[in-house]
Amino acid sequence: MDSTTVTALDGTRLHVGVHGDGPDVVVLSGGPGCVHYLEADDLAPQGFRAWFPEPRGVGRSGGGPHTMAQAVDDLEEVRNAAGIERWTVLGHSWGSDLAVRYALDHPESVAQVIGIAGHGLHKDRTWSAQYESGKATDPAPDIAWSAEVHASLQASFLDWIHEPGLWRKLADSPVPMTFLAAGADIRPSWPLAQLGALVPDARFETVPDVPHDFWHTHPQLWREVVTAACRPTT
């Protein structure tokens, strides 16, 4: 894994891992506020040049608590610094939700969205109850994270999903989107299925018998899944 540093417009230095050659894919990890746990050679999609930007305020990136709008601006800074016209945006968990936000804000920059085991654009008590009931038995890797960054991005997420025009933007989005649920995830998949039904050029599928963090429990399968998902369908 190679790496580079991108300096954002406000002077914040952002760590970005880089792996492989081919069409460009930016990979977004979850949390929010986690270090980039997907930044590993054996997890990167094969046949692509994969970019792994570590969110500001965590790990090797500078900065601190910020909004989703700032997170999207940081991705644009990385894309521009790399001289990339359009790229695939692949996100896991929270990264899936951020990928959707990025595609709505900058459709001209996004070739397609691949969202894996995302939360979905909601704040639903029944979803949360099912998630909480399964936490004790859910295999969870030990990942470093920032509570302050997590809190600021969660607050920004709630502001975003309350925007009156959000669902209209989703229904009008020209960006192809693929949403993949993990079959053994304790998180209900219906919000991803809804996105798959709403976005015009979107699909929803399930990866059977794997937990939320199957990048950790089934790394070879993860690589196969993300590689297949990133390949153009036409």
GROMACS .gro file of C-alpha atoms in nm:
model
  234
    1MET     CA    1   0.000   0.000   0.000
    2ASP     CA    2   0.142   0.335  -0.106
    3SER     CA    3   0.025   0.661   0.049
    4THR     CA    4   0.008   1.031  -0.020
    5THR     CA    5  -0.096   1.343   0.167
    6VAL     CA    6  -0.354   1.587   0.032
    7THR     CA    7  -0.380   1.935   0.179
    8ALA     CA    8  -0.739   2.059   0.199
    9LEU     CA    9  -0.831   2.421   0.126
   10ASP     CA   10  -0.825   2.504   0.498
   11GLY     CA   11  -0.472   2.364   0.532
   12THR     CA   12  -0.572   2.033   0.691
   13ARG     CA   13  -0.346   1.748   0.583
   14LEU     CA   14  -0.534   1.431   0.485
   15HIS     CA   15  -0.375   1.086   0.469
   16VAL     CA   16  -0.470   0.881   0.161
   17GLY     CA   17  -0.366   0.523   0.093
   18VAL     CA   18  -0.331   0.418  -0.272
   19HIS     CA   19  -0.325   0.065  -0.414
   20GLY     CA   20  -0.322  -0.090  -0.761
   21ASP     CA   21  -0.372   0.029  -1.117
   22GLY     CA   22  -0.678   0.070  -1.336
   23PRO     CA   23  -1.005   0.263  -1.315
   24ASP     CA   24  -1.028   0.476  -1.001
   25VAL     CA   25  -1.227   0.374  -0.694
   26VAL     CA   26  -1.242   0.571  -0.370
   27VAL     CA   27  -1.311   0.347  -0.069
   28LEU     CA   28  -1.489   0.493   0.235
   29SER     CA   29  -1.478   0.324   0.576
   30GLY     CA   30  -1.751   0.339   0.837
   31GLY     CA   31  -1.809   0.476   1.182
   32PRO     CA   32  -1.853   0.762   1.150
   33GLY     CA   33  -1.523   0.870   1.300
   34CYS     CA   34  -1.330   0.544   1.253
   35VAL     CA   35  -0.980   0.516   1.116
   36HIS     CA   36  -0.967   0.367   0.766
   37TYR     CA   37  -0.995  -0.002   0.852
   38LEU     CA   38  -1.030  -0.103   0.484
   39GLU     CA   39  -0.688   0.035   0.390
   40ALA     CA   40  -0.518  -0.299   0.318
   41ASP     CA   41  -0.378  -0.450   0.000
   42ASP     CA   42  -0.575  -0.774   0.037
   43LEU     CA   43  -0.907  -0.588   0.076
   44ALA     CA   44  -0.872  -0.360  -0.227
   45PRO     CA   45  -1.073  -0.436  -0.543
   46GLN     CA   46  -0.856  -0.610  -0.801
   47GLY     CA   47  -0.788  -0.443  -1.136
   48PHE     CA   48  -0.855  -0.093  -1.002
   49ARG     CA   49  -0.661   0.196  -0.857
   50ALA     CA   50  -0.811   0.224  -0.509
   51TRP     CA   51  -0.790   0.536  -0.293
   52PHE     CA   52  -0.835   0.515   0.086
   53PRO     CA   53  -0.880   0.864   0.236
   54GLU     CA   54  -0.865   0.865   0.615
   55PRO     CA   55  -1.135   1.099   0.750
   56ARG     CA   56  -1.017   1.426   0.898
   57GLY     CA   57  -0.980   1.418   1.274
   58VAL     CA   58  -0.889   1.049   1.302
   59GLY     CA   59  -0.579   0.836   1.252
   60ARG     CA   60  -0.317   0.991   1.027
   61SER     CA   61  -0.533   1.282   0.904
   62GLY     CA   62  -0.535   1.621   1.069
   63GLY     CA   63  -0.837   1.825   1.165
   64GLY     CA   64  -1.118   1.746   1.403
   65PRO     CA   65  -1.497   1.729   1.430
   66HIS     CA   66  -1.670   1.826   1.107
   67THR     CA   67  -1.989   1.797   0.901
   68MET     CA   68  -2.089   1.568   0.616
   69ALA     CA   69  -2.052   1.864   0.381
   70GLN     CA   70  -1.689   1.898   0.490
   71ALA     CA   71  -1.634   1.524   0.444
   72VAL     CA   72  -1.765   1.553   0.087
   73ASP     CA   73  -1.545   1.857   0.024
   74ASP     CA   74  -1.245   1.655   0.145
   75LEU     CA   75  -1.324   1.379  -0.105
   76GLU     CA   76  -1.339   1.637  -0.381
   77GLU     CA   77  -1.000   1.771  -0.270
   78VAL     CA   78  -0.853   1.421  -0.298
   79ARG     CA   79  -1.011   1.366  -0.641
   80ASN     CA   80  -0.887   1.698  -0.774
   81ALA     CA   81  -0.538   1.649  -0.633
   82ALA     CA   82  -0.519   1.310  -0.806
   83GLY     CA   83  -0.640   1.453  -1.137
   84ILE     CA   84  -0.936   1.216  -1.156
   85GLU     CA   85  -1.240   1.321  -1.359
   86ARG     CA   86  -1.489   1.066  -1.219
   87TRP     CA   87  -1.452   0.768  -0.992
   88THR     CA   88  -1.649   0.486  -0.837
   89VAL     CA   89  -1.738   0.556  -0.474
   90LEU     CA   90  -1.743   0.241  -0.261
   91GLY     CA   91  -1.850   0.272   0.102
   92HIS     CA   92  -1.898   0.031   0.390
   93SER     CA   93  -2.147   0.098   0.672
   94TRP     CA   94  -2.143   0.476   0.740
   95GLY     CA   95  -1.926   0.504   0.428
   96SER     CA   96  -2.223   0.383   0.222
   97ASP     CA   97  -2.437   0.671   0.350
   98LEU     CA   98  -2.157   0.920   0.286
   99ALA     CA   99  -2.120   0.781  -0.067
  100VAL     CA  100  -2.486   0.858  -0.137
  101ARG     CA  101  -2.446   1.212  -0.003
  102TYR     CA  102  -2.138   1.260  -0.222
  103ALA     CA  103  -2.323   1.139  -0.533
  104LEU     CA  104  -2.614   1.377  -0.468
  105ASP     CA  105  -2.385   1.673  -0.407
  106HIS     CA  106  -2.143   1.603  -0.694
  107PRO     CA  107  -2.302   1.371  -0.952
  108GLU     CA  108  -2.053   1.492  -1.212
  109SER     CA  109  -1.769   1.342  -1.005
  110VAL     CA  110  -1.921   0.999  -0.938
  111ALA     CA  111  -1.929   0.718  -1.195
  112GLN     CA  112  -2.126   0.490  -0.961
  113VAL     CA  113  -2.194   0.422  -0.594
  114ILE     CA  114  -2.136   0.086  -0.426
  115GLY     CA  115  -2.288   0.084  -0.078
  116ILE     CA  116  -2.220  -0.219   0.140
  117ALA     CA  117  -2.401  -0.288   0.472
  118GLY     CA  118  -2.507   0.074   0.504
  119HIS     CA  119  -2.730   0.221   0.772
  120GLY     CA  120  -2.960   0.395   0.527
  121LEU     CA  121  -3.107   0.744   0.536
  122HIS     CA  122  -3.333   0.717   0.839
  123LYS     CA  123  -3.365   0.737   1.218
  124ASP     CA  124  -3.607   0.455   1.291
  125ARG     CA  125  -3.679   0.309   1.636
  126THR     CA  126  -3.764  -0.040   1.513
  127TRP     CA  127  -3.434  -0.053   1.320
  128SER     CA  128  -3.245   0.060   1.630
  129ALA     CA  129  -3.424  -0.191   1.853
  130GLN     CA  130  -3.329  -0.483   1.628
  131TYR     CA  131  -2.971  -0.359   1.611
  132GLU     CA  132  -2.943  -0.320   1.989
  133SER     CA  133  -3.089  -0.665   2.052
  134GLY     CA  134  -2.818  -0.829   1.843
  135LYS     CA  135  -2.511  -0.633   1.956
  136ALA     CA  136  -2.403  -0.883   2.221
  137THR     CA  137  -2.349  -1.160   1.966
  138ASP     CA  138  -2.226  -0.948   1.674
  139PRO     CA  139  -1.860  -1.012   1.583
  140ALA     CA  140  -1.695  -0.670   1.604
  141PRO     CA  141  -1.331  -0.595   1.524
  142ASP     CA  142  -1.138  -0.355   1.745
  143ILE     CA  143  -1.120  -0.028   1.548
  144ALA     CA  144  -0.978   0.303   1.670
  145TRP     CA  145  -1.221   0.592   1.647
  146SER     CA  146  -1.286   0.948   1.762
  147ALA     CA  147  -1.595   1.009   1.975
  148GLU     CA  148  -1.591   1.380   1.888
  149VAL     CA  149  -1.580   1.319   1.512
  150HIS     CA  150  -1.848   1.053   1.548
  151ALA     CA  151  -2.079   1.293   1.733
  152SER     CA  152  -2.035   1.579   1.486
  153LEU     CA  153  -2.099   1.361   1.182
  154GLN     CA  154  -2.402   1.195   1.343
  155ALA     CA  155  -2.552   1.537   1.413
  156SER     CA  156  -2.485   1.644   1.054
  157PHE     CA  157  -2.639   1.320   0.925
  158LEU     CA  158  -2.962   1.393   1.114
  159ASP     CA  159  -2.975   1.743   0.968
  160TRP     CA  160  -2.929   1.598   0.620
  161ILE     CA  161  -3.199   1.331   0.638
  162HIS     CA  162  -3.445   1.596   0.758
  163GLU     CA  163  -3.394   1.811   0.447
  164PRO     CA  164  -3.727   1.849   0.262
  165GLY     CA  165  -3.581   1.786  -0.082
  166LEU     CA  166  -3.369   1.480  -0.003
  167TRP     CA  167  -3.602   1.211  -0.139
  168ARG     CA  168  -3.672   1.419  -0.451
  169LYS     CA  169  -3.296   1.435  -0.515
  170LEU     CA  170  -3.266   1.059  -0.471
  171ALA     CA  171  -3.553   0.993  -0.709
  172ASP     CA  172  -3.392   1.222  -0.969
  173SER     CA  173  -3.032   1.105  -0.926
  174PRO     CA  174  -2.859   1.006  -1.253
  175VAL     CA  175  -2.582   0.815  -1.070
  176PRO     CA  176  -2.596   0.433  -1.086
  177MET     CA  177  -2.604   0.284  -0.737
  178THR     CA  178  -2.566  -0.068  -0.602
  179PHE     CA  179  -2.666  -0.150  -0.245
  180LEU     CA  180  -2.543  -0.475  -0.091
  181ALA     CA  181  -2.669  -0.605   0.242
  182ALA     CA  182  -2.476  -0.852   0.456
  183GLY     CA  183  -2.707  -1.150   0.504
  184ALA     CA  184  -2.617  -1.213   0.870
  185ASP     CA  185  -2.599  -0.845   0.966
  186ILE     CA  186  -2.784  -0.751   1.286
  187ARG     CA  187  -2.878  -0.428   1.108
  188PRO     CA  188  -3.205  -0.454   0.915
  189SER     CA  189  -3.158  -0.421   0.540
  190TRP     CA  190  -3.491  -0.261   0.448
  191PRO     CA  191  -3.343   0.093   0.426
  192LEU     CA  192  -3.100  -0.031   0.159
  193ALA     CA  193  -3.380  -0.205  -0.027
  194GLN     CA  194  -3.575   0.121  -0.023
  195LEU     CA  195  -3.282   0.307  -0.177
  196GLY     CA  196  -3.248   0.036  -0.439
  197ALA     CA  197  -3.613   0.081  -0.532
  198LEU     CA  198  -3.609   0.463  -0.526
  199VAL     CA  199  -3.296   0.563  -0.717
  200PRO     CA  200  -3.369   0.525  -1.091
  201ASP     CA  201  -3.056   0.330  -1.187
  202ALA     CA  202  -3.009   0.125  -0.870
  203ARG     CA  203  -3.018  -0.233  -0.752
  204PHE     CA  204  -3.030  -0.410  -0.416
  205GLU     CA  205  -2.875  -0.749  -0.344
  206THR     CA  206  -2.772  -0.955  -0.041
  207VAL     CA  207  -2.440  -1.126   0.026
  208PRO     CA  208  -2.560  -1.443   0.204
  209ASP     CA  209  -2.446  -1.563   0.545
  210VAL     CA  210  -2.192  -1.292   0.628
  211PRO     CA  211  -2.189  -1.041   0.919
  212HIS     CA  212  -2.169  -0.666   0.897
  213ASP     CA  213  -1.789  -0.657   0.905
  214PHE     CA  214  -1.730  -0.940   0.661
  215TRP     CA  215  -1.422  -0.756   0.538
  216HIS     CA  216  -1.279  -0.879   0.871
  217THR     CA  217  -1.435  -1.227   0.895
  218HIS     CA  218  -1.430  -1.317   0.523
  219PRO     CA  219  -1.156  -1.100   0.365
  220GLN     CA  220  -1.123  -1.307   0.046
  221LEU     CA  221  -1.499  -1.297  -0.012
  222TRP     CA  222  -1.499  -0.923   0.058
  223ARG     CA  223  -1.239  -0.870  -0.212
  224GLU     CA  224  -1.433  -1.083  -0.458
  225VAL     CA  225  -1.757  -0.896  -0.383
  226VAL     CA  226  -1.610  -0.547  -0.414
  227THR     CA  227  -1.419  -0.638  -0.727
  228ALA     CA  228  -1.732  -0.769  -0.897
  229ALA     CA  229  -1.940  -0.472  -0.780
  230CYS     CA  230  -1.694  -0.216  -0.917
  231ARG     CA  231  -1.691  -0.365  -1.266
  232PRO     CA  232  -1.921  -0.185  -1.511
  233THR     CA  233  -2.248  -0.370  -1.574
  234THR     CA  234  -2.277  -0.245  -1.934
   0.00000   0.00000   0.00000
